[in-house]
Amino acid sequence: MATEELNPSKLGTKEHWDQVYELELNNFEEIGEEGEIWFGENSVEKMVDWALDHLPPSENPTILEVGSGNGTLLFGLSEAGYEQTRLAGVDYSEGAVRLAHGIAEQREASSVSFRTCNFLGETPAPLPCHDGSSDTQIWDLLLDKGTYDAIALGPKDEQGRSPARDYPKRVVRLLKPGGIFLITSCNFTEAELKASFCTSETGLVYHSNVRHPTITFGGQTGSSIVTVAFQKPALV
Ligand SMILES: C[S@@+](CC[C@H](N)C(=O)[O-])C[C@H]1O[C@@H](n2cnc3c(N)ncnc32)[C@H](O)[C@@H]1O
């Protein structure tokens, strides 16, 4: 489905996510509950395994998660051996960032950076260890687990255009040449993601995918989520 064809829903609004994280933050403070793992633990494992196979900790990659929520994916990477000071998450909900900070402290992962940032309008801050030469083209790996899905459900403009239309360009702007964008989605098929991300405007090319269990329904077989990696061509 093209982003323009999706009907807007509350999942595409900041108010919704602010309410979600206010509740989750309360639960965390009261009973230590870390909150929902979007798409389940298996999706975290699969994205971490993909990273271990393609950009292992020995290469010391800089990694940014867009829409990092409670930070589970970044904590998974930290536990898998990635250097905490090379990991960052941004989320436009202040509550998500506070929750992620709280969990980071409890999990002894407080060197993972979490910042408030609206990815559609702002440039995520560089890592504290960054040399300051540029704010863009500094990430080896950009991760998205459910955020592009949420953005695609946001309100459309007067021309009926989805807020997700500028997302692929923003991704490319932040990646180093040769850098990779790894996305897990439940709203789009692999073919739809390829159509949105591999365009002449972005220059991104398909890199690889991750297999998820398939379900068969009404004679059709498919996965409930897809994980696909796209690469920004290296400079020649
Ligand atoms: C479906 S949740 C996924 C959260 C997290 N990635 C996970 O897997 O648990 C989508 C997240 O994207 C965030 N988000 C949505 N639109 C955003 C935007 N424009 N900029 C930054 N974060 C955004 C929401 O606040 C929410 O945390």
XYZ file of C-alpha atoms and ligand atoms in Angstrom:
263
model
C 0.000 0.000 0.000
C 1.339 3.479 -0.803
C 1.631 5.859 2.164
C -1.027 8.105 0.537
C -3.529 5.226 0.629
C -3.342 4.696 4.414
C -6.079 6.297 6.478
C -4.734 8.513 9.256
C -5.189 7.116 12.780
C -4.343 8.169 16.318
C -1.125 6.096 16.065
C 0.169 8.834 13.786
C -0.227 11.595 16.380
C 2.159 12.852 19.039
C -0.763 13.171 21.492
C -1.257 9.423 21.290
C 2.398 8.601 21.980
C 2.588 11.188 24.774
C -0.354 9.436 26.470
C 1.183 5.994 25.937
C 4.511 6.995 27.470
C 2.942 8.934 30.333
C 1.224 5.699 31.333
C 4.320 3.551 30.727
C 6.506 5.973 32.687
C 4.065 5.770 35.602
C 4.129 1.982 35.491
C 7.914 1.988 35.347
C 8.205 4.309 38.324
C 5.629 2.389 40.348
C 6.311 -1.266 39.539
C 9.449 -1.268 37.358
C 7.529 -2.422 34.265
C 9.543 -1.407 31.139
C 6.567 -1.152 28.777
C 5.537 -2.694 25.490
C 8.043 -4.350 23.155
C 6.712 -3.300 19.785
C 6.394 -6.371 17.466
C 7.647 -8.585 20.345
C 11.034 -9.743 21.612
C 11.670 -11.799 18.505
C 11.805 -8.665 16.349
C 14.482 -7.216 18.640
C 16.523 -10.427 18.448
C 16.271 -10.520 14.663
C 17.384 -6.916 14.224
C 20.272 -7.407 16.667
C 21.311 -10.611 14.876
C 21.207 -8.805 11.535
C 23.501 -6.101 12.975
C 25.903 -8.705 14.396
C 26.134 -10.354 10.972
C 26.591 -7.194 8.900
C 28.023 -4.444 11.161
C 29.606 -6.241 14.130
C 30.753 -4.468 17.316
C 34.386 -4.916 16.174
C 33.692 -2.302 13.451
C 32.562 0.135 16.168
C 29.579 1.466 14.172
C 27.596 4.569 15.108
C 23.937 3.559 15.415
C 20.821 5.720 15.641
C 17.306 4.430 16.267
C 14.545 6.668 14.933
C 11.536 6.643 17.283
C 13.337 4.694 19.993
C 10.408 4.472 22.456
C 11.526 2.679 25.645
C 14.933 1.903 24.097
C 14.614 -1.913 24.088
C 16.327 -2.341 20.711
C 19.323 -0.196 21.702
C 19.649 -2.046 25.022
C 19.614 -5.286 23.012
C 22.534 -3.966 20.942
C 24.394 -2.887 24.061
C 23.939 -6.357 25.588
C 25.185 -7.885 22.310
C 28.493 -6.031 22.695
C 28.021 -2.690 20.916
C 29.779 0.234 22.558
C 27.152 2.257 24.468
C 28.705 5.598 23.571
C 28.116 4.759 19.859
C 24.373 4.124 20.361
C 21.657 6.782 20.263
C 17.899 6.970 20.135
C 15.577 9.845 19.277
C 11.879 10.122 19.900
C 9.505 13.070 19.620
C 7.771 12.103 22.856
C 9.500 13.516 25.931
C 7.913 10.717 27.999
C 9.598 8.066 25.823
C 12.988 9.704 26.343
C 12.460 9.897 30.116
C 11.356 6.261 30.216
C 14.381 5.149 28.165
C 16.701 7.117 30.490
C 15.128 5.448 33.540
C 15.492 1.961 32.063
C 19.058 2.740 30.914
C 20.051 3.559 34.477
C 18.521 0.356 35.794
C 20.187 -1.754 33.087
C 23.578 -0.101 33.540
C 23.353 1.311 30.046
C 23.395 5.003 30.884
C 25.997 5.798 28.211
C 23.402 5.124 25.501
C 22.139 8.587 24.391
C 18.428 9.330 24.235
C 17.210 12.702 22.984
C 13.893 14.335 22.173
C 13.693 15.051 18.448
C 10.980 15.221 15.807
C 12.693 13.270 13.056
C 10.596 14.917 10.345
C 11.676 18.447 11.228
C 14.890 18.299 13.227
C 18.357 16.827 12.824
C 19.175 14.316 15.575
C 22.053 15.520 17.747
C 25.379 13.796 17.106
C 26.804 11.435 19.720
C 28.712 13.085 22.573
C 31.876 11.363 21.235
C 31.437 12.920 17.768
C 34.248 15.200 16.587
C 31.803 17.982 15.631
C 32.804 18.139 11.969
C 29.231 17.686 10.691
C 25.735 17.018 12.040
C 24.761 14.893 9.062
C 26.176 11.861 7.277
C 27.547 10.560 10.548
C 25.662 7.317 11.134
C 26.753 3.870 9.981
C 23.376 2.342 10.789
C 19.901 3.815 11.157
C 17.219 1.639 12.731
C 13.452 1.900 12.578
C 11.098 -0.494 14.341
C 7.508 0.671 13.861
C 8.249 4.388 13.512
C 7.826 4.764 9.748
C 4.566 2.814 10.218
C 3.406 5.325 12.838
C 4.488 8.351 10.787
C 2.624 7.019 7.747
C -0.577 7.114 9.833
C -0.194 10.823 10.558
C -2.563 13.494 9.247
C -2.156 14.380 5.560
C -1.582 17.888 4.240
C -4.113 19.829 2.096
C -2.854 18.079 -1.031
C -3.523 14.697 0.583
C 0.190 13.943 0.960
C 1.393 11.705 3.777
C 3.892 13.036 6.353
C 5.966 9.925 5.531
C 6.835 11.187 2.059
C 9.944 13.084 3.244
C 11.124 10.321 5.564
C 13.358 8.433 3.064
C 15.217 11.656 2.153
C 15.882 12.405 5.812
C 17.286 8.917 6.327
C 19.743 9.285 3.454
C 20.900 12.692 4.637
C 22.014 11.214 7.964
C 23.736 8.063 6.706
C 27.423 7.904 5.929
C 28.233 6.785 2.379
C 27.953 3.000 2.567
C 25.695 3.300 5.643
C 22.641 1.130 6.120
C 19.016 1.713 7.048
C 17.339 -1.305 8.674
C 13.580 -1.119 9.035
C 10.920 -3.403 10.538
C 7.368 -2.653 9.460
C 3.907 -4.127 9.843
C 2.089 -1.704 7.523
C 4.152 -2.223 4.383
C 5.365 -5.211 2.412
C 8.985 -5.562 1.334
C 8.006 -4.505 -2.198
C 6.253 -1.393 -0.880
C 9.248 -0.439 1.241
C 11.530 -0.903 -1.773
C 9.267 1.352 -3.845
C 9.353 4.098 -1.193
C 13.038 3.914 -0.229
C 14.892 2.853 -3.398
C 14.197 5.893 -5.563
C 16.339 8.055 -7.815
C 15.978 10.818 -5.209
C 17.421 8.756 -2.320
C 19.892 6.599 -4.248
C 19.335 3.850 -1.648
C 19.683 0.288 -2.877
C 18.260 -2.933 -1.487
C 20.805 -4.710 0.736
C 19.157 -7.716 2.432
C 16.180 -8.849 4.451
C 15.389 -10.830 7.577
C 13.017 -13.774 7.480
C 10.054 -13.776 9.862
C 7.577 -16.622 10.442
C 4.891 -16.661 7.741
C 1.138 -17.036 8.146
C -1.323 -18.280 5.545
C -4.748 -16.706 5.390
C -7.368 -16.822 2.631
C -4.965 -18.681 0.347
C -2.283 -15.968 0.715
C 1.001 -16.518 2.534
C 2.912 -13.649 4.091
C 4.659 -12.378 7.231
C 2.935 -10.136 9.722
C 6.100 -8.008 9.839
C 8.968 -7.474 7.427
C 12.553 -6.385 8.092
C 14.513 -4.938 5.186
C 17.930 -3.290 4.898
C 18.768 -0.556 2.379
C 22.239 0.809 1.698
C 23.480 4.241 0.727
C 26.077 3.758 -2.021
C 29.670 4.262 -0.916
C 31.651 7.115 -2.486
C 33.813 5.942 -5.382
C 5.445 2.001 17.146
S 6.382 2.939 18.271
C 7.908 2.040 18.223
C 8.835 2.397 19.357
C 10.170 1.628 19.343
N 10.858 1.778 18.087
C 9.936 0.164 19.635
O 10.196 -0.658 18.761
O 9.489 -0.167 20.735
C 6.712 4.388 17.269
C 7.604 5.382 17.967
O 7.905 6.439 17.066
C 7.853 7.665 17.753
N 7.627 8.693 16.713
C 6.564 8.820 15.884
N 6.721 9.855 15.054
C 7.941 10.390 15.334
C 8.685 11.489 14.803
N 8.189 12.277 13.815
N 9.911 11.752 15.320
C 10.415 10.974 16.318
N 9.745 9.946 16.885
C 8.523 9.639 16.386
C 6.728 7.485 18.761
O 6.780 8.384 19.837
C 6.966 6.030 19.186
O 7.869 5.946 20.249
